[in-house]
Every structure is written in structure tokens, then in C-alpha cells.
Amino acid sequence: MSSKKVYTDSGIEIKELYTKEDIPVSEFNNEMPGEFPYTRGVQPDMYRGKLWTMRQYAGFSTAEQSNKRYHYLLSQGVMGLSVAFDLPTQIGYDSDHALSEGEVGKVGVAIDSLADMEILFKGIELEKVSTSMTINATGFILLAFYVALAKKQGADLTKIAGTIQNDILKEYAARGTYIYPPKPSMRIITDIFEWCSSNLPKWNTISISGYHIREAGSTAVQEIAFTLSNGKAYVQAALDKGLDINIFGKRLSFFFNAHNNLFEEVAKFRAARKMWAQIMKDLGATDEKALMLRFHTQTGGATLTAQQPQNNISRVTIQTLAAVLGGTQSLHTNGYDEALSLPTEEAARIALRTQQIVAFESGAADTVDPLAGSYFIESLTNEVEAKAWELIHKIDAIGGSVAAIEEGFMQDQIAQSAYEYQRNIENGQKIIVGVNKFLVDKELAVPGFKIDDSIRAIQSEKLLQLRAQRNQEKVTACLAAISSTAKGSENLMPFVIDAVENNCTLGEIADTLRLVYGEFK
């Protein structure tokens, strides 16, 4: 036997050999897929019945340019759209705001008004496509734009399907695109839960996100512990508002990262399902659909290298397998060039083809939970679960996620893990192919995807025209209604939808609430 010690990225020691002695007999309790606690998957037949939704996250420049990419992706076989918004849209500034300069259309599409939303989805029937929107602080405004557009298209709102990320707690912990303090932010989120329960029954009202926690440098164990802990906080806030856990619980979804350690990632997804089912049961859920953890996965952006970028195709393939073997409901695969720029059309196509090859050629989708019963996978699932519970109990002792974020506990844990990971790369303990080993003398040039700085001028001109043509009295009345509702306890969503239908801009609505709630510093 070798004396060398090997660890996962979460610090779990990997033994040289696993046998039945590594799994307690009680673990083989004949748990079946589609049954509590859903370790083996949320559907009895998983991909035999329906493949995961193949999404490609896209959005850049203007709504016109992004609309062209969406039509291209739909023609190539994507099953759902996933919208990336630019930074000004994410933090509630119109494109012509002074703080938007240099950022309009750069990391996503610029959406200032309902008119932009109409262009973004031109020629796409919202009733027939599932749309995921990666937006948090201004998520309620983007949802209002989407609902207003669906109404304009004459769609039946009970058939509108999709997801809004709407996860503000991870913004405070890891990502930074928050606007308002935690308490009013949580109020907006529970207003969305309440409004969608009655009006948009197929819409996933939140995508509780571990993805950005992982991108910020957490381990796999921290990713699920912090994410599930945040999930508990959202459920508790909704219960405190008097909402029914068996109704809103069905519309909660999760968003996880897939990294390169194939077996730890599979174990992470299996453990997360088991843990969430227990958390929801403890909080009072009895409906089986409210107990199920359904999740979208995106391959790891932080794992992509600018050096030898074509190697990223192999990394994304491993990560795709991890997500599929772990039982994801929906998947986005990154372009190989994303460490250098937004993905080119070619890179986006290769990324989608990677999913299609795994689906139709690899055999990974042919049977449910194919790694179940492996001594290694079952043991690793148990270890990931045990370590994640330890962290959740620490957070509970602090007073829950909101208190843990306010005290900086999660941020400190993530920063420490990121530091250790980077130190291991620099001292050669962690090998990254093409970065600290197996280097080349000359890198092959990769064509980048560049965004023109003229986008801001185009968006500003659109805003100028919008403000000149709209009914200013109605705009003033709508914004005043949002302000007074924010000071009370009535649901904000109907007032925000009314405002966007009367051509109020994203920035005007966000600013109205800045005056009421202040900004989180």
C-alpha cells in the first residue's frame, strides 16, 4: 500500500481502496430514485423519461444582438434560454447613468425598459420556451418586464415557465451585485414568492445559488453548506410572511457549480438532495415536490484557463459528466474561450455539442444514478454530507445565514479556502495542466469576442426617445405608488408591473426604492 496521502479540494482524504466496510449497512436501505430523501434523483426514471434541459447562458451588447444569438442557439438544439445581464442592469442603473460608463453591454445584455425586453425576445413565444434569468438585486424588475411582455404577446401566464435567480444572500457573501440592505431585500424576495404562487404557478421564484460561492473560491462542501443554509433563510422568511411551504416550496430551485474532481462533484450533488429533503421536512413540508432539490448546473468558470484554452474543452466535458451523473435538471456548458472573452459563436456551439455528445453518445443518461452502490461514491457522499452539516450547524449557532453574512463568517471561510487553493497551485501541490505544468513555448492565438463601446450611446438614444414619448404623469404616479407600497406591507409586484407597463425604466424603479431602503455598504 502507498503511504502517499490524497485529498479532494474539500480536504476529504481519499483512501487507496474502498470496500463494503466503508459503507454502513444502513446505507443500503434500498432507497429508490424519486423517493425520499432523493439521494438517487428526483425522478424514478431520470433521463430515460426526459433529458436535462440544455441551456446556453448568453447575453451581450444590445437586445438586438442578443436576440440573434438566442435564435442561433435555438436553431442548434438548446431547449431553454438563459439570459446574462450587464452590470448596470444588475445593480439598477440605466445605461445613460454616469456610473454605467464603460460597462454597458459588456458582461451581459443591457435592458433599460420594456421596449428592450420586447426586442430581446423578438420572434420567440414566451409560452413555448423556458427562460432562466441570472439577476438578483433587480430581479423583481426583470420579472416584471418578462410578465408585461408575456401579457403583450397574449400568453397564458399559467403556462409561462422559467427561473429567476433572485438570490441576494449569496451576493452579500460572494459576488457583490446587491443594492439594498438584507432585510428589505428579503421582503422583495418573499413578495415575489407570494405573487408568483397566485399568478405564475410554473415559474421558479428563486434559484438559490452555490455557483458564485464556488466561483469566489469555496470548496465543494462549503458550496452546498452555504447554499442550503441560505435556502433555509429564504424558506423561514416566507413562513414568517404566512406563505404555505407546500406551495412555494415546489417553486424553489438551486444552481450549482461543476468542477473537475469528478467523484467529489457527483457526491456533492447526491448529498445536497438528501440534505435539502431533510431540511424541508424539518421546516414542515409534506408535499413530496416541496421536499425535492431540483437544480441547474453550470460548468466551472473559475476552472477555465487562459493558457492553452483548448484544454478547457476537456475540462468542460468532465464537468458535464459530473452534472449528469449527479442528476442535474438543467445544464449550461461554458465556452472554451471564456477565460479570454465572451464566448464566440463557435465556442458556444462546441459547448452545446459537448452536452449533446454526453446525452446521445456516452451512455451516461441510459440508467438512473449510474454510480450508486460504488463503495467510493457512497462513502464520499456520506463524508461530504457530514462535513456540510457541520458547517450548517455552525451557521445556525450564529443565528442563520443573514447573521452569518452580517458577521462575515461565510466571507472569511470562502477567502481562506481560495487562499489555500491558490497557494497549492503556486507551490505545485495542485497541478493545473498548462498553467503550472505541461507548458508550451508558444500559445495558439484564439479569436476573442469583443464588445463595442458605442453600445452606451445606442442605449442612451433609446432612453431619450422613450422619455420623450411616454406619459410623464403616469410615470410619476407609478413611481409614487411603488414608494408608498415599499413603506407599507402590501405586495410590491403589481405596482412594479404597472410601472414597467407605463414605460418606467429599470433605473427609475431601482432609484425609487434606494430612497426608501437606502443602499447596503
XYZ file of C-alpha atoms in Angstrom, residues 273-469:
197
model
C -30.513 16.431 -2.448
C -30.536 14.262 0.665
C -29.813 17.214 2.969
C -32.397 19.565 1.440
C -35.143 16.938 1.725
C -34.367 16.665 5.452
C -34.223 20.462 5.908
C -37.621 20.948 4.234
C -39.166 18.083 6.197
C -37.899 19.650 9.440
C -39.421 23.004 8.402
C -42.829 21.363 7.918
C -43.048 20.422 4.228
C -45.104 17.303 3.487
C -45.697 17.567 -0.290
C -43.030 15.427 -1.994
C -42.412 18.072 -4.677
C -41.650 20.621 -1.946
C -39.063 18.222 -0.491
C -37.160 17.765 -3.761
C -33.988 19.682 -4.553
C -34.141 20.500 -8.276
C -31.060 22.191 -9.676
C -29.420 23.824 -12.673
C -25.680 23.347 -13.148
C -23.097 25.477 -14.894
C -19.603 24.218 -15.566
C -16.887 25.976 -13.553
C -15.861 29.362 -14.909
C -13.025 29.603 -12.393
C -11.569 26.316 -13.691
C -11.046 27.683 -17.212
C -7.510 28.709 -18.133
C -6.337 31.433 -20.491
C -3.251 29.273 -21.123
C -3.829 26.532 -23.747
C -7.562 27.381 -23.808
C -8.472 24.397 -25.993
C -7.756 22.229 -22.904
C -10.927 23.765 -21.452
C -12.997 21.595 -23.814
C -11.757 18.538 -21.878
C -12.411 20.230 -18.519
C -15.974 21.137 -19.541
C -16.569 17.540 -20.691
C -15.557 16.149 -17.268
C -17.757 18.744 -15.549
C -20.696 17.905 -17.851
C -20.344 14.234 -16.890
C -20.244 15.186 -13.196
C -23.513 17.137 -13.526
C -25.251 14.373 -15.476
C -24.010 11.518 -13.250
C -25.075 13.695 -10.285
C -28.630 14.084 -11.627
C -28.956 17.729 -12.747
C -32.261 19.023 -14.178
C -30.689 21.678 -16.398
C -27.168 22.437 -17.629
C -25.098 25.218 -19.187
C -21.652 24.379 -20.552
C -19.010 27.120 -20.768
C -17.207 28.039 -23.972
C -13.510 27.086 -24.076
C -12.554 30.731 -24.715
C -14.343 32.284 -21.715
C -11.143 32.916 -19.735
C -10.295 35.357 -22.554
C -13.618 36.924 -23.627
C -17.323 36.305 -24.037
C -17.787 33.053 -25.996
C -17.655 33.235 -29.769
C -20.433 31.534 -31.735
C -18.057 28.624 -32.478
C -17.163 28.164 -28.775
C -20.856 28.280 -27.780
C -21.632 25.610 -30.398
C -18.823 23.299 -29.170
C -20.085 23.756 -25.592
C -23.623 22.756 -26.597
C -22.318 19.823 -28.664
C -20.475 18.615 -25.527
C -23.839 18.237 -23.762
C -25.373 16.554 -26.801
C -22.484 14.043 -27.098
C -22.797 13.157 -23.393
C -26.592 12.811 -23.828
C -26.656 10.747 -27.001
C -23.272 9.009 -27.311
C -21.738 8.405 -23.861
C -24.338 6.128 -22.268
C -24.268 8.283 -19.100
C -28.001 9.013 -19.457
C -29.064 5.411 -20.105
C -29.684 4.356 -16.489
C -30.627 6.179 -13.288
C -27.870 7.192 -10.828
C -25.258 5.001 -12.570
C -22.600 5.379 -9.833
C -24.906 4.275 -6.983
C -23.573 1.380 -4.956
C -19.946 2.241 -5.721
C -18.114 1.875 -2.406
C -16.188 5.059 -3.205
C -19.174 7.191 -4.278
C -21.401 6.103 -1.407
C -18.638 6.704 1.141
C -17.739 10.080 -0.381
C -21.431 11.140 -0.452
C -21.620 10.397 3.295
C -18.407 12.322 4.029
C -19.448 15.378 2.001
C -22.820 15.339 3.764
C -21.287 15.055 7.255
C -18.836 17.933 6.652
C -21.600 20.130 5.167
C -23.874 19.515 8.186
C -21.004 20.598 10.476
C -20.868 23.959 8.695
C -24.658 24.384 8.687
C -24.759 23.769 12.468
C -22.089 26.485 12.923
C -24.192 28.924 10.866
C -27.322 28.006 12.872
C -25.395 28.712 16.078
C -24.539 32.219 14.782
C -28.243 32.834 14.099
C -28.674 31.661 10.495
C -27.417 32.837 7.118
C -28.307 36.529 7.401
C -26.468 36.830 10.742
C -23.523 34.747 9.437
C -23.196 37.056 6.411
C -23.522 40.206 8.539
C -20.734 38.877 10.796
C -18.566 37.959 7.782
C -18.412 34.240 8.696
C -19.159 32.920 5.184
C -16.937 35.527 3.510
C -13.989 34.603 5.779
C -14.428 30.872 5.158
C -14.530 31.366 1.377
C -11.497 33.689 1.420
C -9.472 31.165 3.432
C -10.322 28.323 1.017
C -9.497 30.480 -2.023
C -6.135 31.408 -0.464
C -5.231 27.785 0.289
C -6.227 26.636 -3.213
C -4.091 29.325 -4.870
C -1.160 28.574 -2.547
C -1.338 24.878 -3.529
C -1.187 25.827 -7.216
C 1.799 28.097 -6.636
C 3.764 25.528 -4.628
C 2.966 22.776 -7.157
C 0.852 20.594 -4.824
C -2.135 21.178 -7.103
C -1.391 20.614 -10.792
C -3.282 22.711 -13.342
C -2.397 21.428 -16.803
C -0.897 24.150 -18.967
C -0.586 26.582 -16.031
C 1.976 25.161 -13.575
C 2.887 22.002 -15.515
C 2.973 20.816 -19.145
C 3.600 24.307 -20.505
C 4.167 25.231 -24.153
C 6.658 27.702 -25.616
C 4.119 29.419 -27.844
C 0.383 29.805 -27.244
C -2.004 29.453 -30.186
C -3.972 32.656 -30.800
C -7.688 32.319 -30.015
C -10.100 34.735 -31.739
C -11.773 36.800 -28.998
C -15.286 38.231 -28.893
C -15.209 41.999 -28.374
C -17.993 44.410 -27.394
C -18.034 47.845 -28.999
C -18.046 50.832 -26.607
C -20.679 52.539 -28.803
C -23.387 50.397 -27.125
C -23.865 53.012 -24.393
C -24.620 55.736 -26.956
C -27.169 53.469 -28.684
C -28.919 52.663 -25.379
C -28.842 56.315 -24.251
C -30.523 57.403 -27.505
C -33.269 54.795 -26.976
C -33.838 56.107 -23.433
C -34.026 59.697 -24.698
C -36.765 58.719 -27.166
C -38.641 56.645 -24.573
C -38.730 59.515 -22.069
C -39.888 61.975 -24.753
C -42.781 59.776 -25.916
